[in-house]
Amino acid sequence: MDGNGVTEVLAERRADADTASPPPPDSVVAEKPKPPAAEPRGMPPEVASDMPVQSLWRFRRRNRRSFVDPRRSRSSILRRVSVLGGAFALAAIAVYEMEQVLEVGGLTPVEIAVLILFALNFGWIAMAFTSAIAGYGMIIGRLGAPPVGPTGPLASRTAILMPTYNEDPSRVFAGIEAMAEGLAALGHGEAFDWFVLADTTDPDVALAEEAAVMAIRERLGDRARIFYRRRRRNVARKAGNVADFCMRWAGAYEYILVLDADSLMAPETIVELARRMERDPDAGLIQTIPSLVNGTTILARLQQFAGRVYGPIVGAGLSFWTGSEGNYWGHNAIIRSRAFLDAAGLPDLPGRPPFGGHILSHDFVEAALLRRAGWTVRIADDLVGSYEESPPSIIDLAVRDRRWCQGNLQHLFVLPARGLHWVSRIHLLTGIGSYLASPLWLLLILAGLALSLQAHFIRPEYFTDEFQLFPTWPVIDAERALRLFALTLAVLFAPKIMGLIAFLRDRDARRAVGGFRTIASFFFEILVSALMAPIMMLVHTGAIVSILIGRDSGWKPQRRDDGGVPLRSLVIRHRWHVLTGLALLFAASLDSWVLVAWLAPALLGLILAVPISGITGSNRVGRIVRRMGLLRTPEEAQPPPIVSAATALRPVYETAVANRPSMADLVADPRWRAAHLALVDRVPERPRGVIDPVEALAAAKISEADTATEAVAFMTEKERAMVLATPFLLVRLAELPAG
């Protein structure tokens, strides 16, 4: 069945279900929630599996598994030489030219610093340039190729995991229903089980999740198997959440497909991923390249546009040269269960956070460990139908990047691990460099500014102490400098231009958006990105400084819809960015207005950080830009069936969530309590003498209270969440008078 057939079936089933669904949320909020009609079921029987913690410092190569199909599973050396060798040669030429620019009068210490910083920054963009050339060739070669469609039954079973942490359940479960219905319509529903793995700490959100679980089971019936588990403690965050599932249930499945709370995948793509794993016995992990959807603010739509226009050649280029040593981005990827259990048990890093403890950016490390054990890790750049969402504002982006920055800097201690493939080490270095590039860029700006101020204010020492016939003049080769500037701009913008050309050559994409709109959006994206770049430079630099002084990122829920931030908060968040911009403007003006003009792109972004952040995170301004036709993507012009289905289903789950029971309902109504207890995860046995302080405090407050209402009022949010996860505490609470 093709995509249109799936869409028709989904529409029919939604229409049938919606006739029996509750009224819209506004009309039912005041109604007393009704207990579920059918008794909910818990998780399936556990299949205990070992997941040994891997050592980073001990590894025997003779224990690495051998490829079943070596010819297919080994990567091309020629591809790597062409991309990496080309990047090195290009960087060497640029650094030589820079050295010639500065060396005319002899290199001073400041000039040496400028040369080193230039080499580091240029090397970064040179690799992106050569990889994009390879990606462009692959994308152009695939234009017009028929889409991959699932055929024949699947012989394997796959567990689809949806880890969630204090997320809006209506978004999560609407997406699950849309994907599950699509798989059922394709005739492959029996091959997949769905697991919502909650790490939710907010008791109200936890109750909303349970209401959504009951709603989706009632709506889907026997067309899909939906399971739900909420952990009592968030050990090791998402990586620990997935590992807990693997050790308890993954043994019953050949593969696990990991999603995020904002992930969507077309059913055809899900089936094709499972089929590729079945065809390739050496495949340990296959990563898709998600497209961004549902953006409403300028920032979100900017990332959507960039990901859709430039992203394909970047992803194809990465897939081209990494081959079977690809990478993992933590979601929208399928993993062989046995490989993950045997090879990807994460160790804790020595010391305390932010550098020690649990590895935050676990995905890169898990991919490296899988490859070390003899499994391939591939990037399926040719697969479409994989989607996710992006942060709506600069502040939300900064919150996410702060956590990612800490996780990537932890990789400094993973880099020397024994047995890792050298390409896996490059992935780790790339992740580290993605954040170190910001302070390096800032240092390059400051070094260039220092060089200009030195030439302007410090009296040059024309004759040194050593005997010489001619003075040492502080000059540079202006002609070479202009050539080098042109080369740098070309290398920097070439991937964007190649992405634009490849996009315009795709007839379907061009027709969906319009060629003129795409070109206008291209220049608009460059302008806004240029203004945002110096802000993100300081955001990342600040994050690195924060990590270096020992501050942990914590774990905060991600905002996904509204990027609006009050003006006062914007001023507080960006005050140092504005002050830095003013300081740089003052320093540059001491030299000349020509230098101010050269620094203008960075200065404007910093000085105007507050309005830029507010405007790019505003839903209202985002709607205006959308009506203008800017930053439009084919997925926005013609939403994919899976995105449309999830959007249409969301009000159904908003209603279910609005009708969720309160803690008082659980206490007062045995049917609600029974429904809740059926979903509670098992409580592990407690060693004698080991007391959980949150659990103990909750028990004490229940004992202290005269009524259930009073006990709930005594408890903190953490304690209420603990009671919900601990059956004997909930029963004790229910034994109290209602009050």
XYZ file of C-alpha atoms in Angstrom:
739
model
C 0.000 0.000 0.000
C 1.420 3.407 -0.907
C 1.494 6.571 1.209
C -1.847 7.834 -0.154
C -3.545 4.556 0.715
C -2.229 4.777 4.272
C -3.528 8.331 4.539
C -7.020 7.277 3.406
C -7.177 4.444 5.929
C -5.979 6.752 8.702
C -8.613 9.329 7.776
C -11.404 6.725 7.820
C -10.360 5.323 11.183
C -10.004 8.798 12.694
C -13.493 9.684 11.468
C -14.936 6.507 13.012
C -13.110 7.047 16.300
C -13.877 10.752 16.518
C -17.637 10.118 16.425
C -17.277 8.318 19.754
C -14.559 10.522 21.209
C -15.193 13.054 24.007
C -16.129 16.663 23.189
C -13.458 19.364 22.869
C -11.395 20.161 25.989
C -13.095 23.481 26.801
C -16.423 21.773 27.375
C -15.205 18.913 29.531
C -12.669 20.407 31.903
C -15.274 20.834 34.624
C -16.673 17.321 34.266
C -15.731 14.679 36.777
C -13.367 12.208 35.093
C -14.796 8.738 34.552
C -12.790 5.619 35.339
C -11.623 3.552 32.352
C -14.124 1.116 30.897
C -11.602 -1.705 30.563
C -8.960 -2.715 33.037
C -5.585 -1.447 31.766
C -2.735 -3.867 31.342
C 0.828 -3.239 32.443
C 4.103 -4.069 30.743
C 4.695 -7.437 29.054
C 6.543 -10.177 30.946
C 10.167 -9.290 31.557
C 12.938 -11.033 29.646
C 15.996 -10.342 31.765
C 19.172 -9.679 29.780
C 22.695 -8.774 30.791
C 24.034 -5.427 29.626
C 27.615 -5.400 30.900
C 29.230 -2.037 31.526
C 31.927 -1.524 28.910
C 35.445 -0.556 29.902
C 36.977 2.384 28.075
C 40.486 1.305 28.977
C 40.440 -2.455 28.497
C 39.600 -4.063 25.172
C 40.908 -7.128 23.383
C 40.789 -6.882 19.620
C 40.612 -10.649 19.301
C 37.205 -10.532 21.011
C 35.769 -8.281 18.303
C 33.236 -10.096 16.152
C 34.101 -10.683 12.484
C 31.875 -9.370 9.726
C 29.534 -11.886 8.151
C 29.860 -10.005 4.840
C 33.244 -8.197 4.901
C 33.003 -6.792 1.363
C 29.716 -5.070 2.122
C 30.588 -3.969 5.642
C 34.002 -2.380 5.084
C 34.236 1.273 4.179
C 35.910 2.824 1.137
C 39.403 4.201 1.762
C 39.220 6.185 -1.490
C 36.174 8.107 -0.270
C 37.918 9.040 2.951
C 41.090 10.129 1.207
C 39.092 12.324 -1.165
C 37.109 14.094 1.574
C 39.569 14.235 4.459
C 42.621 14.597 2.250
C 40.926 17.344 0.261
C 40.021 19.191 3.461
C 43.584 18.923 4.747
C 45.051 20.178 1.453
C 42.627 23.102 1.300
C 43.351 24.043 4.909
C 47.106 23.806 4.299
C 46.845 26.196 1.331
C 44.787 28.673 3.332
C 47.145 28.573 6.330
C 50.145 29.059 4.027
C 48.455 32.064 2.446
C 47.698 33.505 5.871
C 51.290 32.986 6.943
C 52.430 34.842 3.829
C 49.995 37.687 4.587
C 51.394 38.143 8.089
C 55.028 37.188 7.533
C 56.016 40.191 5.362
C 57.616 42.022 8.250
C 58.279 39.007 10.472
C 55.750 37.272 12.717
C 54.996 38.921 16.045
C 53.510 36.957 18.981
C 50.048 38.374 18.257
C 50.361 37.425 14.588
C 51.393 33.891 15.547
C 48.268 33.668 17.704
C 46.149 34.907 14.790
C 47.733 32.299 12.495
C 47.071 29.419 14.891
C 43.462 30.464 15.508
C 42.885 30.937 11.781
C 44.219 27.434 11.096
C 41.833 25.891 13.630
C 38.804 27.815 12.361
C 39.553 27.281 8.671
C 40.188 23.564 9.134
C 36.682 23.278 10.570
C 34.966 24.838 7.544
C 37.286 23.097 5.045
C 36.077 19.674 6.152
C 32.449 20.811 5.855
C 33.232 22.089 2.349
C 34.765 18.887 0.958
C 32.106 16.727 2.615
C 29.385 18.912 1.071
C 30.894 18.430 -2.400
C 30.602 14.659 -1.967
C 27.065 15.043 -0.630
C 26.059 17.219 -3.554
C 27.170 14.538 -5.986
C 25.184 11.870 -4.162
C 22.016 13.992 -3.953
C 22.125 14.938 -7.647
C 22.701 11.303 -8.574
C 19.547 10.257 -6.716
C 17.172 12.855 -8.183
C 14.231 11.149 -9.856
C 14.886 7.778 -8.220
C 11.664 5.995 -7.124
C 10.979 6.040 -3.372
C 11.639 2.924 -1.367
C 8.444 1.056 -0.508
C 7.964 -1.851 1.931
C 7.173 -5.187 0.348
C 6.615 -8.586 1.882
C 6.183 -9.564 5.537
C 8.758 -8.893 8.241
C 10.326 -11.875 9.963
C 11.455 -9.892 13.011
C 9.896 -8.090 15.954
C 10.806 -4.520 16.845
C 10.185 -2.555 20.025
C 9.598 1.130 19.322
C 10.711 3.203 22.308
C 9.384 6.656 23.120
C 11.371 8.036 26.091
C 9.648 11.064 27.614
C 10.463 13.488 30.414
C 7.701 15.855 31.591
C 6.504 16.278 27.993
C 2.999 17.167 26.835
C 1.288 13.753 26.585
C -1.070 14.963 23.857
C 1.884 15.449 21.503
C 3.489 12.130 22.394
C 0.395 9.939 22.101
C -1.027 11.653 19.018
C 2.234 10.815 17.265
C 2.186 7.225 18.486
C -1.384 6.664 17.304
C -0.616 8.145 13.885
C 2.438 5.912 13.441
C 0.746 2.806 14.853
C -2.304 3.260 12.612
C -0.003 3.677 9.629
C 1.818 0.429 10.401
C -1.490 -1.383 10.841
C -2.708 -0.010 7.501
C 0.449 -1.369 5.846
C -0.235 -4.782 7.378
C 2.868 -4.701 9.583
C 1.351 -3.739 12.927
C 2.025 -7.169 14.439
C 5.776 -6.746 13.945
C 6.007 -3.720 16.246
C 5.280 -3.068 19.913
C 5.182 0.448 21.360
C 6.756 1.419 24.678
C 6.358 4.806 26.324
C 9.305 5.011 28.727
C 8.497 7.860 31.073
C 11.066 9.561 33.270
C 8.432 12.100 34.237
C 8.887 13.703 37.653
C 5.810 15.960 37.658
C 2.926 13.983 39.261
C 0.265 15.869 37.290
C 2.019 15.088 33.999
C 2.373 11.450 35.102
C -1.379 11.206 35.668
C -1.967 12.853 32.287
C 0.287 10.250 30.655
C -1.735 7.456 32.219
C -4.982 8.985 30.967
C -3.467 9.175 27.476
C -2.339 5.536 27.694
C -5.871 4.424 28.491
C -7.262 6.571 25.689
C -4.873 5.259 23.031
C -5.479 1.640 24.023
C -9.212 2.133 23.790
C -8.917 3.854 20.402
C -6.478 1.422 18.798
C -7.875 -1.772 20.264
C -6.022 -4.792 18.923
C -4.454 -2.866 16.023
C -1.407 -2.034 18.169
C 0.158 -3.056 21.475
C 0.926 0.003 23.622
C 2.874 -0.293 26.864
C 3.783 2.290 29.479
C 6.394 2.379 32.239
C 7.401 5.279 34.502
C 10.669 4.966 36.395
C 10.772 5.810 40.071
C 14.233 7.399 39.735
C 15.809 9.080 36.716
C 19.129 7.240 36.936
C 21.447 8.228 34.043
C 18.663 10.223 32.352
C 17.629 9.084 28.858
C 20.512 6.628 28.447
C 19.584 5.000 31.749
C 15.926 4.943 30.752
C 16.668 3.050 27.539
C 19.186 0.771 29.286
C 16.577 -0.145 31.917
C 14.203 -1.200 29.129
C 16.926 -3.173 27.367
C 17.869 -5.175 30.457
C 14.238 -6.019 31.224
C 12.440 -6.389 27.877
C 14.748 -6.010 24.841
C 15.599 -9.713 24.862
C 12.140 -10.401 23.377
C 12.845 -8.267 20.301
C 15.373 -8.442 17.487
C 15.518 -4.651 17.171
C 14.681 -1.497 19.076
C 13.752 1.715 17.313
C 14.464 4.744 19.505
C 12.412 7.927 19.129
C 12.196 11.225 20.995
C 9.079 12.838 22.413
C 8.844 15.070 19.317
C 9.727 12.353 16.797
C 7.542 11.187 13.939
C 8.372 8.550 11.342
C 6.402 7.539 8.297
C 5.266 3.904 8.603
C 7.002 3.078 5.313
C 10.275 4.355 6.778
C 9.861 2.325 9.967
C 9.262 -0.856 7.965
C 12.200 -0.154 5.657
C 14.535 0.302 8.628
C 13.496 -3.087 10.009
C 13.901 -4.617 6.562
C 17.427 -3.226 6.181
C 18.402 -4.694 9.539
C 17.064 -8.068 8.417
C 19.054 -7.910 5.172
C 22.341 -6.907 6.831
C 23.515 -9.269 9.590
C 26.437 -6.944 10.388
C 24.272 -3.872 10.978
C 24.320 -2.756 14.596
C 22.603 0.608 14.116
C 21.026 2.533 11.246
C 20.484 6.257 11.796
C 18.035 8.294 9.737
C 18.420 12.027 9.094
C 15.318 13.706 10.569
C 13.715 16.681 8.846
C 12.364 19.480 11.041
C 8.618 20.168 11.008
C 5.897 22.124 12.819
C 8.036 25.207 13.431
C 6.093 28.418 14.077
C 8.728 30.960 15.179
C 11.372 32.472 12.918
C 14.099 30.486 14.672
C 12.288 27.169 14.327
C 11.395 27.805 10.701
C 14.923 29.043 10.005
C 16.274 25.714 11.211
C 13.591 23.886 9.212
C 14.603 25.700 6.037
C 18.331 25.206 6.595
C 17.850 21.540 7.432
C 15.691 20.949 4.361
C 17.776 22.896 1.841
C 21.350 22.440 3.097
C 20.869 19.401 5.336
C 20.568 16.723 2.634
C 24.009 17.384 1.147
C 25.557 17.576 4.627
C 23.978 14.255 5.619
C 24.780 12.597 2.295
C 28.377 13.826 2.491
C 28.767 12.443 6.003
C 27.289 9.112 4.938
C 29.571 9.097 1.858
C 32.870 9.080 3.723
C 31.965 7.520 7.085
C 30.473 4.384 5.514
C 30.049 1.656 8.121
C 31.524 3.900 10.827
C 28.604 6.321 10.941
C 27.162 8.006 13.998
C 24.107 7.938 16.264
C 22.149 11.028 17.298
C 20.084 9.435 20.031
C 16.742 9.092 18.236
C 15.041 8.161 14.968
C 17.387 5.211 14.634
C 16.999 1.429 14.707
C 19.389 -0.729 16.763
C 20.035 -4.457 16.908
C 19.041 -5.469 20.431
C 21.718 -8.110 20.930
C 24.474 -5.781 19.718
C 23.316 -2.995 22.014
C 23.052 -5.286 25.034
C 26.461 -6.843 24.482
C 28.458 -3.768 23.494
C 26.828 -0.480 24.537
C 26.617 -0.589 28.338
C 27.848 2.875 29.287
C 30.381 3.338 32.077
C 30.357 6.324 34.403
C 33.260 8.699 33.943
C 35.501 9.202 36.987
C 34.930 12.271 39.126
C 31.947 14.497 39.695
C 29.833 16.366 37.130
C 30.170 18.280 34.904
C 33.037 16.168 33.519
C 32.481 13.028 35.562
C 29.453 10.865 36.233
C 26.890 9.762 33.656
C 27.769 10.452 30.021
C 25.197 13.000 28.853
C 25.875 12.787 25.110
C 25.549 9.029 25.239
C 24.663 8.503 21.584
C 28.116 9.215 20.092
C 29.719 6.912 22.655
C 27.190 4.109 22.097
C 27.857 4.270 18.343
C 31.609 4.116 18.966
C 31.231 1.111 21.278
C 29.014 -0.739 18.789
C 31.596 -0.212 16.052
C 34.406 -1.248 18.396
C 32.613 -4.538 19.009
C 32.449 -5.309 15.273
C 29.011 -3.998 14.291
C 28.449 -1.452 11.533
C 26.849 1.919 12.200
C 25.326 3.500 9.105
C 23.607 6.769 8.236
C 20.602 6.144 5.962
C 20.788 9.468 4.137
C 18.583 8.144 1.333
C 15.577 7.500 3.591
C 12.906 10.173 3.884
C 9.974 10.180 6.276
C 11.875 10.843 9.511
C 10.832 13.986 11.402
C 11.431 15.919 14.597
C 10.903 19.448 15.933
C 13.295 22.220 16.943
C 13.522 24.650 19.878
C 11.349 27.735 19.296
C 13.718 30.450 20.570
C 17.370 31.313 21.098
C 16.927 30.879 24.849
C 15.433 27.390 24.408
C 18.236 26.573 21.983
C 20.764 27.763 24.577
C 19.210 25.563 27.286
C 19.425 22.499 25.039
C 22.932 23.340 23.832
C 24.159 23.816 27.400
C 23.332 20.185 28.138
C 24.752 18.993 24.821
C 27.895 21.072 25.327
C 28.577 19.430 28.677
C 27.993 15.990 27.206
C 30.260 16.634 24.247
C 33.064 18.007 26.410
C 32.865 14.798 28.452
C 34.004 13.073 25.263
C 37.476 14.488 25.905
C 37.824 11.618 28.389
C 36.355 9.071 25.963
C 38.674 9.958 23.061
C 41.665 7.919 24.316
C 39.512 4.821 24.946
C 41.092 1.609 23.703
C 39.882 -0.104 20.549
C 37.790 2.716 19.081
C 37.832 3.071 15.301
C 39.632 6.221 14.177
C 36.482 7.454 12.421
C 34.579 7.074 15.703
C 37.219 9.300 17.291
C 36.641 11.862 14.533
C 32.917 11.850 15.385
C 33.786 12.532 19.021
C 36.208 15.289 18.004
C 33.582 16.802 15.718
C 31.095 16.949 18.580
C 33.671 18.620 20.806
C 34.697 20.997 18.024
C 31.116 22.056 17.353
C 31.229 23.895 20.685
C 34.925 24.780 20.883
C 34.549 26.540 17.513
C 32.708 29.365 19.276
C 35.473 30.374 21.717
C 38.021 29.868 18.934
C 36.088 32.280 16.730
C 35.839 34.762 19.604
C 39.577 34.488 20.258
C 40.273 35.041 16.560
C 38.167 38.227 16.630
C 39.957 39.444 19.761
C 43.390 38.568 18.352
C 42.637 40.422 15.117
C 41.392 43.391 17.102
C 44.539 43.316 19.241
C 46.667 43.215 16.094
C 44.939 46.314 14.715
C 45.164 48.208 18.007
C 48.826 47.264 18.358
C 49.613 48.676 14.946
C 47.630 51.845 15.741
C 48.743 52.678 19.282
C 52.026 50.920 20.063
C 55.155 52.576 18.657
C 56.797 49.923 16.480
C 60.336 48.823 17.219
C 61.801 49.333 13.775
C 65.374 48.384 14.820
C 65.940 45.486 17.217
C 68.938 44.988 19.468
C 70.520 42.772 16.834
C 72.477 44.453 14.034
C 70.429 44.888 10.849
C 70.684 47.146 7.814
C 66.958 47.625 7.361
C 64.116 48.222 9.838
C 61.304 45.682 10.597
C 58.130 47.332 9.321
C 54.734 46.228 10.694
C 53.068 45.519 7.348
C 50.918 42.826 5.760
C 50.432 41.739 2.160
C 47.114 43.425 1.353
C 46.662 41.699 -2.019
C 47.110 38.228 -0.509
C 44.813 39.196 2.344
C 41.984 40.008 -0.072
C 42.491 36.737 -1.943
C 42.443 34.814 1.296
C 39.288 36.627 2.403
C 37.568 35.654 -0.853
C 38.692 32.017 -0.442
C 37.369 31.897 3.121
C 33.972 33.277 2.078
C 33.774 30.794 -0.792
C 34.550 27.816 1.451
C 32.148 29.076 4.129
C 29.143 29.650 1.867
C 29.708 26.945 -0.758
C 27.804 24.220 1.165
C 24.770 26.520 1.389
C 24.958 27.382 -2.302
C 25.352 23.725 -3.297
C 22.397 22.840 -1.085
C 20.306 25.559 -2.741
C 21.227 24.346 -6.230
C 20.437 20.718 -5.343
C 17.097 21.781 -3.866
C 16.146 23.821 -6.944
C 17.050 20.893 -9.190
C 14.505 18.747 -7.353
C 11.394 19.415 -9.428
C 8.887 18.263 -6.809
C 10.449 20.333 -4.024
C 10.768 23.380 -6.258
C 7.131 23.160 -7.336
C 5.928 22.779 -3.734
C 7.740 25.907 -2.542
C 8.488 27.980 -5.636
C 11.904 28.883 -6.988
C 11.672 32.627 -6.270
C 10.468 32.025 -2.701
C 13.349 29.629 -2.100
C 15.940 32.143 -3.329
C 14.397 34.929 -1.219
C 14.364 32.591 1.782
C 18.008 31.711 1.105
C 19.107 35.336 1.509
C 16.774 35.865 4.472
C 18.241 32.789 6.205
C 21.801 34.040 5.630
C 20.932 37.469 7.039
C 19.185 36.218 10.186
C 21.769 33.484 10.770
C 24.557 36.075 10.498
C 22.852 38.185 13.158
C 22.311 35.179 15.438
C 25.779 33.671 14.984
C 27.663 36.020 17.358
C 24.952 35.544 20.003
C 25.331 31.762 19.811
C 29.124 32.241 19.814
C 28.902 33.866 23.242
C 26.215 31.416 24.407
C 28.508 28.473 23.658
C 31.550 30.258 25.056
C 29.627 30.973 28.249
C 28.539 27.338 28.446
C 32.146 26.159 28.176
C 33.275 28.600 30.859
C 30.414 27.439 33.081
C 31.473 23.816 32.636
C 35.128 24.596 33.289
C 34.251 26.185 36.635
C 32.316 23.070 37.618
C 28.640 23.835 37.019
C 26.370 20.939 36.040
C 23.692 21.487 33.388
C 20.889 19.685 35.218
C 17.959 18.254 33.271
C 15.199 20.641 32.261
C 12.146 19.781 30.131
C 12.346 21.137 26.575
C 9.818 23.772 25.500
C 8.579 22.932 22.015
C 5.685 25.200 21.026
C 5.903 28.716 22.412
C 9.193 30.604 22.170
C 7.883 33.834 23.679
C 9.931 35.259 26.566
C 9.098 38.418 28.617
C 11.234 41.472 27.842
C 12.751 41.521 31.328
C 13.914 37.924 30.957
C 15.365 38.693 27.533
C 17.360 41.592 28.971
C 18.667 39.443 31.825
C 19.583 36.580 29.507
C 21.354 38.733 26.930
C 22.819 41.570 29.016
C 26.385 40.285 28.760
C 26.022 39.744 25.019
C 24.966 43.383 24.555
C 27.755 44.685 26.819
C 30.326 42.584 24.948
C 29.122 44.014 21.638
C 29.376 47.587 22.961
C 32.875 46.926 24.313
C 34.017 45.536 20.954
C 32.469 48.529 19.172
C 34.333 50.925 21.443
C 37.639 49.092 20.986
C 37.259 48.958 17.207
C 36.339 52.658 17.005
C 39.611 53.508 18.737
C 41.389 52.176 15.665
C 39.221 53.235 12.717
C 35.703 53.122 11.331
C 37.002 50.782 8.655
C 37.660 48.194 11.388
C 34.166 48.855 12.765
C 32.764 48.115 9.314
C 34.713 44.842 9.140
C 33.353 43.777 12.535
C 29.824 45.070 11.843
C 28.176 41.622 11.324
C 29.338 40.446 14.755
C 28.740 43.794 16.450
C 25.173 44.166 15.173
C 24.167 40.702 16.344
C 25.500 41.296 19.853
C 24.263 44.862 20.352
C 20.795 43.926 19.064
C 20.708 40.585 20.924
C 17.565 41.429 22.904
C 15.306 42.358 19.957
C 16.794 39.604 17.767
C 16.072 36.990 20.437
C 12.567 38.320 21.066
C 11.611 38.590 17.389
C 13.012 35.217 16.311
C 11.221 33.499 19.207
C 7.832 35.161 18.663
C 4.988 33.039 17.297
C 3.200 36.170 16.059
C 6.201 37.402 14.059
C 6.737 33.854 12.824
C 3.208 33.788 11.410
C 3.848 37.089 9.594
C 7.021 35.699 8.007
C 5.134 32.555 7.021
C 2.394 34.588 5.315
C 5.151 36.346 3.361
C 6.211 32.942 2.028
C 9.702 33.113 3.540
C 11.480 30.023 4.907
C 8.854 27.771 3.387
C 9.681 24.089 2.991
C 7.911 21.353 1.010
C 6.840 19.728 4.296
C 5.216 23.004 5.343
C 3.533 23.569 1.980
C 2.307 19.967 1.747
C 2.567 18.333 5.196
C 3.543 14.651 5.073
C 0.647 12.293 5.843
C 2.161 11.225 9.166
C 2.542 14.860 10.297
C -1.027 15.696 9.263
C -2.368 12.609 11.027
C -0.561 13.455 14.288
C -1.757 17.069 14.134
C -5.359 15.969 13.573
C -5.209 13.545 16.496
C -3.735 15.935 19.023
C -7.066 17.504 20.145
C -8.336 14.008 20.999
C -5.507 13.558 23.485
C -5.788 17.094 24.766
C -9.334 16.119 25.744
C -8.144 12.884 27.354
C -5.498 14.781 29.301
C -8.025 17.392 30.411
C -10.132 14.531 31.813
C -7.261 12.979 33.742
C -7.867 11.983 37.333
C -6.362 13.977 40.157
C -4.574 12.444 43.099
C -7.794 12.909 45.065
C -9.647 10.818 42.443
C -7.123 8.002 42.853
C -7.565 8.097 46.600
C -11.349 8.272 46.541
C -12.239 5.899 43.693
C -11.088 2.248 43.855
C -11.562 1.848 40.088
C -9.235 4.739 39.287
C -6.780 3.446 41.850
C -6.841 -0.034 40.318
C -6.317 1.424 36.843
C -3.355 3.433 38.078
C -1.759 0.558 39.992
C -1.948 -1.640 36.886
C 0.407 0.825 35.165
C 2.864 1.281 38.038
C 6.321 -0.161 37.467
C 7.462 -2.838 39.887
C 9.236 -1.571 42.970
C 12.678 -3.153 43.289
C 13.584 -4.820 46.538
C 15.202 -2.464 49.018
C 18.331 -3.636 50.837
C 17.895 -3.486 54.582
C 19.144 -0.236 56.025
C 19.024 1.633 52.683
C 16.318 4.269 53.002
C 15.094 6.485 50.181
C 14.714 9.944 51.780
C 11.877 11.036 49.470
C 9.936 7.840 50.099
C 10.542 8.112 53.858
C 9.347 11.712 54.001
C 6.211 10.874 52.016
C 5.440 7.984 54.378
C 5.986 10.213 57.409
C 3.680 12.914 56.089
C 0.940 10.359 55.337
C 1.260 9.062 58.892
C 1.173 12.607 60.261
C -1.956 13.672 58.350
C -5.520 13.304 59.574
C -7.029 13.194 56.070
C -5.896 12.284 52.569
C -6.379 15.892 51.453
C -4.132 17.097 54.254
C -1.478 14.497 53.425
C -1.383 15.558 49.771
C -1.108 19.205 50.870
C 1.858 18.312 53.097
C 3.799 16.693 50.271
C 6.160 18.276 47.756
C 5.975 17.523 44.051
C 8.736 14.915 44.350
C 6.980 13.230 47.247
C 3.656 13.091 45.392
C 5.418 11.574 42.388
C 6.998 8.992 44.696
C 3.614 8.073 46.183
C 2.206 7.538 42.690
C 5.099 5.182 41.944
C 4.888 3.268 45.243
C 1.754 1.096 45.625
C 1.912 0.588 49.401
C 2.169 4.371 49.967
C -0.831 5.012 47.723
C -2.816 2.349 49.571
C -1.879 3.916 52.910
C -2.973 7.307 51.588
C -6.304 5.833 50.447
C -6.920 4.397 53.930
C -7.105 7.926 55.354
C -10.459 9.746 55.505
C -11.028 11.788 52.325
C -11.210 15.101 54.225
